CSV table of N, CA and C in Angstrom, one decimal:
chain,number,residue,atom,x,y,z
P,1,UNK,N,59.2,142.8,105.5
P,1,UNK,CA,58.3,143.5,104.6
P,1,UNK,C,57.0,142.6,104.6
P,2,UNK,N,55.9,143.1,104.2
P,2,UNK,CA,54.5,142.5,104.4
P,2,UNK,C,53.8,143.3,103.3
P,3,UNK,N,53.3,142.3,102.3
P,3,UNK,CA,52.5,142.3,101.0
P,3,UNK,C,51.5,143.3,101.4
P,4,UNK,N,51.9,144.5,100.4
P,4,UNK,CA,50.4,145.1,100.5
P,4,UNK,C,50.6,145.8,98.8
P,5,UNK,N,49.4,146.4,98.5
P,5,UNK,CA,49.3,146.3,97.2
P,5,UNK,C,49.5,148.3,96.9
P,6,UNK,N,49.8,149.1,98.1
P,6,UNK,CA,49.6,150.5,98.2
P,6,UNK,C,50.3,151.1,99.1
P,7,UNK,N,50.8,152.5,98.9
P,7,UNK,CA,50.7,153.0,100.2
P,7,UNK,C,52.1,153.4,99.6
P,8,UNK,N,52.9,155.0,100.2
P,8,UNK,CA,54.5,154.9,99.8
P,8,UNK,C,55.7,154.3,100.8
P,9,UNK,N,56.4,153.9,100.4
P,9,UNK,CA,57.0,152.7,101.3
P,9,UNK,C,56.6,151.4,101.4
P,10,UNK,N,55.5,151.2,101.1
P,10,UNK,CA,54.9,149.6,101.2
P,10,UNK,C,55.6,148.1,100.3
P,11,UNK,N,55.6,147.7,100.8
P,11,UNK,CA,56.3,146.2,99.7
P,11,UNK,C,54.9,145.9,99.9
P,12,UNK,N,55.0,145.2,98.0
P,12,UNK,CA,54.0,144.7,97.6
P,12,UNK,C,54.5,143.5,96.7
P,13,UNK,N,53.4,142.6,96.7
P,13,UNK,CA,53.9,141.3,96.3
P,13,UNK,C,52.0,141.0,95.1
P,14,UNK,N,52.1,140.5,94.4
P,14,UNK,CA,51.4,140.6,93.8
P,14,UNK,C,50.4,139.1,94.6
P,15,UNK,N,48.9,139.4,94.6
P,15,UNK,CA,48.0,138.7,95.5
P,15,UNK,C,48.1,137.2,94.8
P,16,UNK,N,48.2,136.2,95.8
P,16,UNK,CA,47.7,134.9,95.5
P,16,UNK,C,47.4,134.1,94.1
P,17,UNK,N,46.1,135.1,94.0
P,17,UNK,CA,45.1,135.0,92.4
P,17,UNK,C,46.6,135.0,91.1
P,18,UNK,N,47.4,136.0,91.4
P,18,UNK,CA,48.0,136.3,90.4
P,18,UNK,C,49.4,135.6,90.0
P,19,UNK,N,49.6,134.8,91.4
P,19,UNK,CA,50.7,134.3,91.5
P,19,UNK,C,50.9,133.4,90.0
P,20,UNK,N,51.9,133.4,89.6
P,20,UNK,CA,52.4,132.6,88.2
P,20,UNK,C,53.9,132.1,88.2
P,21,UNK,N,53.5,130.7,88.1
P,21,UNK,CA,55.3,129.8,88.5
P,21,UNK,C,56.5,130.1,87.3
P,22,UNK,N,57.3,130.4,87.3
P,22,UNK,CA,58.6,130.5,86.6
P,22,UNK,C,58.2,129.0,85.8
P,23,UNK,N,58.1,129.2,84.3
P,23,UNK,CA,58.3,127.8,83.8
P,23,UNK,C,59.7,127.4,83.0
P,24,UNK,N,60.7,128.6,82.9
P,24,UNK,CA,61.2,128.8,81.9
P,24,UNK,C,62.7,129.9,83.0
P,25,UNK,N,63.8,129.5,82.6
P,25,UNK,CA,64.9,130.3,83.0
P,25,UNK,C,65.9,130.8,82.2
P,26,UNK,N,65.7,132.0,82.0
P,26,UNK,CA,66.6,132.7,80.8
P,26,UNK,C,68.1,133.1,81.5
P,27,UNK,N,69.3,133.0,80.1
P,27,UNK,CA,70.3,133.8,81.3
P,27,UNK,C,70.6,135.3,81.7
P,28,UNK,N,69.7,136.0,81.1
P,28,UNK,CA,69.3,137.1,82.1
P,28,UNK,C,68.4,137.1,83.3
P,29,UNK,N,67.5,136.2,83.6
P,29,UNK,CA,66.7,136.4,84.2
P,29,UNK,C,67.7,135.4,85.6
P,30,UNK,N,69.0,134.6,85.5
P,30,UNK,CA,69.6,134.4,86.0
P,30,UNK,C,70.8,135.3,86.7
P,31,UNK,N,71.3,136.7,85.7
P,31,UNK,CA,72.1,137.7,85.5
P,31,UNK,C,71.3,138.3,86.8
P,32,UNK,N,70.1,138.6,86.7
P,32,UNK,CA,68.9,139.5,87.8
P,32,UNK,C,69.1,139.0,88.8
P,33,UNK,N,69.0,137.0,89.1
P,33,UNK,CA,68.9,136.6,90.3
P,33,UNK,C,70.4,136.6,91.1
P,34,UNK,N,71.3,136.8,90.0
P,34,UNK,CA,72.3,136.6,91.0
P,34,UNK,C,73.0,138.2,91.5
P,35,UNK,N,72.2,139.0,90.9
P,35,UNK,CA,72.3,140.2,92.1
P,35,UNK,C,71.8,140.3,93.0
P,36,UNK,N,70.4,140.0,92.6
P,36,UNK,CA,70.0,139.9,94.3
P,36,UNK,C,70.2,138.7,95.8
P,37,UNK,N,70.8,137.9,94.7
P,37,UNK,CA,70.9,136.9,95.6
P,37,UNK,C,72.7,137.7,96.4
P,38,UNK,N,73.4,138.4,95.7
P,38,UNK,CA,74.5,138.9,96.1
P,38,UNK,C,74.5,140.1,97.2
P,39,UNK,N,73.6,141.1,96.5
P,39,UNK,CA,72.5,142.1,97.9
P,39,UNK,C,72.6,142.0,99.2
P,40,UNK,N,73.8,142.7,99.7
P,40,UNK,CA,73.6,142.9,101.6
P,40,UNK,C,72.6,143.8,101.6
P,41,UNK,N,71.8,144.7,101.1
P,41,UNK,CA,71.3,145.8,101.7
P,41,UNK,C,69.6,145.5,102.3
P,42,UNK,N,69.2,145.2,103.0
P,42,UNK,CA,68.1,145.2,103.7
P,42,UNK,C,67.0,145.5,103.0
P,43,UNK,N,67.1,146.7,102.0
P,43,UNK,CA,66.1,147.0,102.1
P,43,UNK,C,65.9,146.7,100.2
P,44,UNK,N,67.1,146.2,99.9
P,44,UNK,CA,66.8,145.6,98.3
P,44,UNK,C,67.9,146.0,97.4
P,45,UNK,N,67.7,145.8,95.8
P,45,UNK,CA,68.5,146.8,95.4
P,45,UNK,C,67.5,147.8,94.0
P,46,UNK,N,67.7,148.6,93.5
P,46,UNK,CA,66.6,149.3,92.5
P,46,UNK,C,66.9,149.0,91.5
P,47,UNK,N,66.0,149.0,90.6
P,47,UNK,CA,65.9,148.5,89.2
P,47,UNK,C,67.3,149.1,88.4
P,48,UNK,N,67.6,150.2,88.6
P,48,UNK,CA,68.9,150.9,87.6
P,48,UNK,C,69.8,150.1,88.1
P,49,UNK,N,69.9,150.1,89.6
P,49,UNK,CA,71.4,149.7,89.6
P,49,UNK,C,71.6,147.8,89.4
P,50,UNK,N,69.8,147.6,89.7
P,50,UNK,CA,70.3,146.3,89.1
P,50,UNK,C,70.4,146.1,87.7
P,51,UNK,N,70.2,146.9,87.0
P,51,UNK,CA,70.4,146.9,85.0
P,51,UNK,C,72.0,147.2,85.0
P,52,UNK,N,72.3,148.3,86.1
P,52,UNK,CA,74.0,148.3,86.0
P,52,UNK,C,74.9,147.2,86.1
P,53,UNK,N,74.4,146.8,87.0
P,53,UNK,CA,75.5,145.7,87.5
P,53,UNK,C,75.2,144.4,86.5
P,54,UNK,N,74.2,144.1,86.0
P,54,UNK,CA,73.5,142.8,84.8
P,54,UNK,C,74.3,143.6,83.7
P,55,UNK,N,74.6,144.3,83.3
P,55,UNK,CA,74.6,145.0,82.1
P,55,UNK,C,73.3,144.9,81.2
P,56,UNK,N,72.3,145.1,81.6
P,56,UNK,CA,71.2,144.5,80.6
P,56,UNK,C,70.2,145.5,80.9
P,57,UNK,N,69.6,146.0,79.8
P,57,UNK,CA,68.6,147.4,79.6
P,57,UNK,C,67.6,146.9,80.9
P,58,UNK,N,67.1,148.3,80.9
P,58,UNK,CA,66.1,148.5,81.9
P,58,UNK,C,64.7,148.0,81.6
P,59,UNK,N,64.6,147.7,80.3
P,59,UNK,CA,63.2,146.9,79.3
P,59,UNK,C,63.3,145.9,79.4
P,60,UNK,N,64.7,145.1,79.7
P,60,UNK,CA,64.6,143.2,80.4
P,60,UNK,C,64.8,143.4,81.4
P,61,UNK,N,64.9,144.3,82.4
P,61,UNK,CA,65.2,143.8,84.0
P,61,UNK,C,64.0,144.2,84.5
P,62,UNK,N,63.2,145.0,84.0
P,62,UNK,CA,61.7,145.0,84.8
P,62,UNK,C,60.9,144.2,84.6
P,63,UNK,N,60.4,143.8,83.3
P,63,UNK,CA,59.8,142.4,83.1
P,63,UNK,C,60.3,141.0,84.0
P,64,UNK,N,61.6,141.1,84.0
P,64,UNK,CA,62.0,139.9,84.4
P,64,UNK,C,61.7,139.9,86.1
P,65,UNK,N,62.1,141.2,86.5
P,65,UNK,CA,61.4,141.7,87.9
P,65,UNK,C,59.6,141.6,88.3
P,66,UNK,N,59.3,142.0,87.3
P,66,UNK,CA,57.7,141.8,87.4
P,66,UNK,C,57.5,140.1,87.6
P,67,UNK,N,58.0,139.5,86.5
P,67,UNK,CA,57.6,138.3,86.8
P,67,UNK,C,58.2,137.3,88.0
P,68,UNK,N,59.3,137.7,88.5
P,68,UNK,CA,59.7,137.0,89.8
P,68,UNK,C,58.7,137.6,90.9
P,69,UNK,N,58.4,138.5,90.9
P,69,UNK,CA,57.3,139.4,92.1
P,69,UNK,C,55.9,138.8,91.6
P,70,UNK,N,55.2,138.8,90.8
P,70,UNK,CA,54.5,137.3,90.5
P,70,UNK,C,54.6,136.4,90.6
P,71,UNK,N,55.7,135.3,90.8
P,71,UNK,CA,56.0,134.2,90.9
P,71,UNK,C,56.1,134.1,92.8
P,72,UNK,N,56.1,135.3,93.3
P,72,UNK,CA,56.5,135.1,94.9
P,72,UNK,C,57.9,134.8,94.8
P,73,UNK,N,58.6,134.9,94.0
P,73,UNK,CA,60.0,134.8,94.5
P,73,UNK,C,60.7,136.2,95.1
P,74,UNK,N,60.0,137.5,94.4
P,74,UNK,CA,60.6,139.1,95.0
P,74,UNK,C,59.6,139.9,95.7
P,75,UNK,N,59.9,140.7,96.2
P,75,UNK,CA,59.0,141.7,96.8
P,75,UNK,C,59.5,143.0,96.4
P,76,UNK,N,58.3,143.9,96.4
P,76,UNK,CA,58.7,145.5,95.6
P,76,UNK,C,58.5,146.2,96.8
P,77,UNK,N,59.8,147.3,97.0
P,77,UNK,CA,58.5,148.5,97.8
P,77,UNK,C,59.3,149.7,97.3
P,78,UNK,N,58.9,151.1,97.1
P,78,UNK,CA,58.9,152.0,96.8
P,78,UNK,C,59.6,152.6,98.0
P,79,UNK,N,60.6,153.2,97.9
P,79,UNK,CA,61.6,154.3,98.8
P,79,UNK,C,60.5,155.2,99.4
P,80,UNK,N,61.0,155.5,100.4
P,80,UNK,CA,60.0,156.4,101.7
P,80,UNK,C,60.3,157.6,101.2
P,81,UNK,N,59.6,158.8,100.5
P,81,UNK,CA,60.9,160.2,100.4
P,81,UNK,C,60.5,161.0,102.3
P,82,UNK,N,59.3,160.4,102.5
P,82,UNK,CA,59.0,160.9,103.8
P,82,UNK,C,59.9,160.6,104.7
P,83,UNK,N,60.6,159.8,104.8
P,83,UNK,CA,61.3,159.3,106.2
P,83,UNK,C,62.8,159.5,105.9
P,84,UNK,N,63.3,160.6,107.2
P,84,UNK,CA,64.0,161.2,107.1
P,84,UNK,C,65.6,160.5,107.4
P,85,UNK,N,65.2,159.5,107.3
P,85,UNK,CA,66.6,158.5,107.4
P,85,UNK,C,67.5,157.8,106.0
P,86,UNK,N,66.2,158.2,104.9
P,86,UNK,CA,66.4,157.8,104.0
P,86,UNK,C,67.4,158.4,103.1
P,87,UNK,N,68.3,158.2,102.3
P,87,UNK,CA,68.7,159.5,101.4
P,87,UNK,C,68.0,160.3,100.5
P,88,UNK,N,68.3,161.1,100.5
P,88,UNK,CA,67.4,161.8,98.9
P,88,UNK,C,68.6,162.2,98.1
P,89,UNK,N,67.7,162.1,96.8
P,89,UNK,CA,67.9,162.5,96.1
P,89,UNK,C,67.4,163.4,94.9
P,90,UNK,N,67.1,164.2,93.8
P,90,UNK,CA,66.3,164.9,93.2
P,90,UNK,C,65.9,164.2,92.1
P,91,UNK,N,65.6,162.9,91.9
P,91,UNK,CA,65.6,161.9,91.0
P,91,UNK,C,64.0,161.9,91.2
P,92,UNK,N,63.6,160.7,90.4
P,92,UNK,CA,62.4,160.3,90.7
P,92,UNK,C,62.0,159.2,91.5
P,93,UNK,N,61.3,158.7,92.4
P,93,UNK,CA,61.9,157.6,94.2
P,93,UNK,C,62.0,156.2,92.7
P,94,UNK,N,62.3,155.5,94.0
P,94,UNK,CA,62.9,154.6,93.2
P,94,UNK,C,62.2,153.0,94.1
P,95,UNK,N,62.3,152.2,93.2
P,95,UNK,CA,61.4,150.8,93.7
P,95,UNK,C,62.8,149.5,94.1
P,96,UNK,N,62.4,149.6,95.3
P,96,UNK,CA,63.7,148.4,95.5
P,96,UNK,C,62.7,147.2,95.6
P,97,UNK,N,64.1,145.8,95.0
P,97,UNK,CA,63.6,144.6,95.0
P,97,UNK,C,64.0,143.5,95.5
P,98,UNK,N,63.5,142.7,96.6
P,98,UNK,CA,64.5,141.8,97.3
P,98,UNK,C,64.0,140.1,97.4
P,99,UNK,N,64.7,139.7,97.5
P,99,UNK,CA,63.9,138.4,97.5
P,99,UNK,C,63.3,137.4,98.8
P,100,UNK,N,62.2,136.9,98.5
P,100,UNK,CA,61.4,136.6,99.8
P,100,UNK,C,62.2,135.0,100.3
P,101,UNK,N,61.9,134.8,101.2
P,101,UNK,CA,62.8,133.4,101.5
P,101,UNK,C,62.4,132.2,100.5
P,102,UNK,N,61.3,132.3,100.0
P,102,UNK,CA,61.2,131.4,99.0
P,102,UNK,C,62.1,131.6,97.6
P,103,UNK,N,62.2,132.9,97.3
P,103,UNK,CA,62.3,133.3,96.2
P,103,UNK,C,64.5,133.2,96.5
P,104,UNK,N,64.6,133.6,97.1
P,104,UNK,CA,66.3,133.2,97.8
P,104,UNK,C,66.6,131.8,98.0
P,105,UNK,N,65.7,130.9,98.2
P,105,UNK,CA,65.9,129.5,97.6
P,105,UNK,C,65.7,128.9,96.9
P,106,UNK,N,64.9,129.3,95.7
P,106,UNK,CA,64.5,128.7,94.4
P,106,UNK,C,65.9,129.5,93.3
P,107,UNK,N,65.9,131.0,94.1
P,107,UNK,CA,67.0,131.3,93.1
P,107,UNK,C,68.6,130.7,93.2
P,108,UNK,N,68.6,130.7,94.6
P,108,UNK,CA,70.1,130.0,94.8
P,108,UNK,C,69.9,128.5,93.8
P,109,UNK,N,69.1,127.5,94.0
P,109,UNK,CA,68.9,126.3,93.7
P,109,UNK,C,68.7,126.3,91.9
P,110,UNK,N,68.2,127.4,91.3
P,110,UNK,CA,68.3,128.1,89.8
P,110,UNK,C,70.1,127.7,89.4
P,111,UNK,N,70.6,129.1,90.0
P,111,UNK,CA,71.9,129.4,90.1
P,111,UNK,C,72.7,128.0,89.7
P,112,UNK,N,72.5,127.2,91.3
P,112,UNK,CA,73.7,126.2,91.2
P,112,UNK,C,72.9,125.0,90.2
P,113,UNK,N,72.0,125.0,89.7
P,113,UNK,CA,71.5,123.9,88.6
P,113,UNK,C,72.3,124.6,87.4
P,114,UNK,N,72.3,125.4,86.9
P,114,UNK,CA,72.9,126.3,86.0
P,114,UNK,C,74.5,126.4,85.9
P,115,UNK,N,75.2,126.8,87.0
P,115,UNK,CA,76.4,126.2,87.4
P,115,UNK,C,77.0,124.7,87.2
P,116,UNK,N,76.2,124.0,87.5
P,116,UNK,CA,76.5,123.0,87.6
P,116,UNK,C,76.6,122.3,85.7
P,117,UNK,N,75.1,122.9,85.4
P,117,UNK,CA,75.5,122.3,83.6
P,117,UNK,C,76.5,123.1,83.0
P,118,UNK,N,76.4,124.1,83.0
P,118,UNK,CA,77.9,124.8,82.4
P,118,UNK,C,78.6,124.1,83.0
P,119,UNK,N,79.3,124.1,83.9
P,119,UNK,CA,80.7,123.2,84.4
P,119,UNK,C,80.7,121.5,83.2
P,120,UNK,N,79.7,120.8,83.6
P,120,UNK,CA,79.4,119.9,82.9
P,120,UNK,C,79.8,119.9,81.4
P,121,UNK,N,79.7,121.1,81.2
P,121,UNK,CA,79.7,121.5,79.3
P,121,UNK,C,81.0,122.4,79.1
P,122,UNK,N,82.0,122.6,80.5
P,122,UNK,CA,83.3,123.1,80.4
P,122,UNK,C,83.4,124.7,79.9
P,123,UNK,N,82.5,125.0,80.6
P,123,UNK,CA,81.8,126.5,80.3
P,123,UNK,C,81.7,127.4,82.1
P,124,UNK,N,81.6,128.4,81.7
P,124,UNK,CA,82.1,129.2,83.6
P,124,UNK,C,80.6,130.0,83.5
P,125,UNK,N,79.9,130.2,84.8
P,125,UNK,CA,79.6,131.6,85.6
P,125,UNK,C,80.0,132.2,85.9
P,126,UNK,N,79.4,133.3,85.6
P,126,UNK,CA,78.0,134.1,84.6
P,126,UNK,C,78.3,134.0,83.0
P,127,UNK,N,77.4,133.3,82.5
P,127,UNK,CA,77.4,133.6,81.3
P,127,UNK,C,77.8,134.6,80.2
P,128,UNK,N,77.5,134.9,79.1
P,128,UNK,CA,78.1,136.0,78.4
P,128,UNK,C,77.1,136.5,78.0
P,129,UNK,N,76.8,137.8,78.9
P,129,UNK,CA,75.6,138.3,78.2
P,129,UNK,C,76.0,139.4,76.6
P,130,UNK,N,75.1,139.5,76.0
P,130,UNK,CA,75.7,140.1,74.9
P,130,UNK,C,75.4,141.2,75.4
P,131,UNK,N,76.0,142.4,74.5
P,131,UNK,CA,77.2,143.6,74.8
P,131,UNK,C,75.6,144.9,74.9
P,132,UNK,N,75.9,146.2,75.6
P,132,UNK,CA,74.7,147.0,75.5
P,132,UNK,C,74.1,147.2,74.6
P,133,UNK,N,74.7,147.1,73.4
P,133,UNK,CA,73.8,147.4,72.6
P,133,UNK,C,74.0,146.6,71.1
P,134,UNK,N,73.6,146.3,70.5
P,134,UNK,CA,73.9,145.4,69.4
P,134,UNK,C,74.4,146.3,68.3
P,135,UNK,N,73.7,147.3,68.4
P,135,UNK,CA,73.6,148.4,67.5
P,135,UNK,C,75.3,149.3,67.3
P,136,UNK,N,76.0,149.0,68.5
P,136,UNK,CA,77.1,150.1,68.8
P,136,UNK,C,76.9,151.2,69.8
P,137,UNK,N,75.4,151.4,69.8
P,137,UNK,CA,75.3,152.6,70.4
P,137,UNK,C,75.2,152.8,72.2
């Protein structure tokens, strides 16, 4: 994939100017990286199904997406509906996200720092994320 800012199908990476370093690692925002760091599929995985698999609303996994695709750690591109190899569906296209070789090594190296102090503190990976809804609903 190759940064561009347009176009359908295009991965886009947010420009240079905008780049903003991760100062701060939340354990969702680790819940995120370790799906995509688990991701065989070439071409990424989409924001729903990565809220599926995190269990965590679609209001923290885009933010937390936005800001790793700022950071240069992900790349976005929008599903082709033109290209006929693709699946369809009757949905609305969908934005896959995958990580850039930097972004696959800062997150592996996230991961096992994280790993490694839990174990230290007699505690396991993946954390406990709290439950869908606080509310019950």
């Amino acid at each position: 994939m190759t940064p561009s800012s347009s176009g359908s199908g295009a991965a886009h990476r947010s420009g240079d100017a905008d780049v903003r370093p991760i100062t701060r690692m939340t354990d969702q925002m680790l819940a995120v990286l370790s799906v995509l760091l688990a991701s065989d599929c070439d071409k990424g995985q989409y924001g729903q199904a990565i809220a599926a698999a995190t269990a965590l609303r679609t209001g923290t996994v885009y933010p937390i997406l936005v800001r790793f695709e700022r950071a240069g750690w992900v790349l976005s591109q929008w599903e082709n509906r033109d290209d006929p190899s693709e699946p369809r569906d009757s949905g609305a296209p969908r934005k896959y996200y995958k990580l850039t070789s930097e972004g696959r090594e800062r997150a592996r190296a996230a991961v096992n720092a994280r790993m490694e102090a839990l174990a230290k503190a007699g505690l396991s990976f993946p954390p406990a994320l709290p439950p869908r809804s606080v509310f019950g609903q």
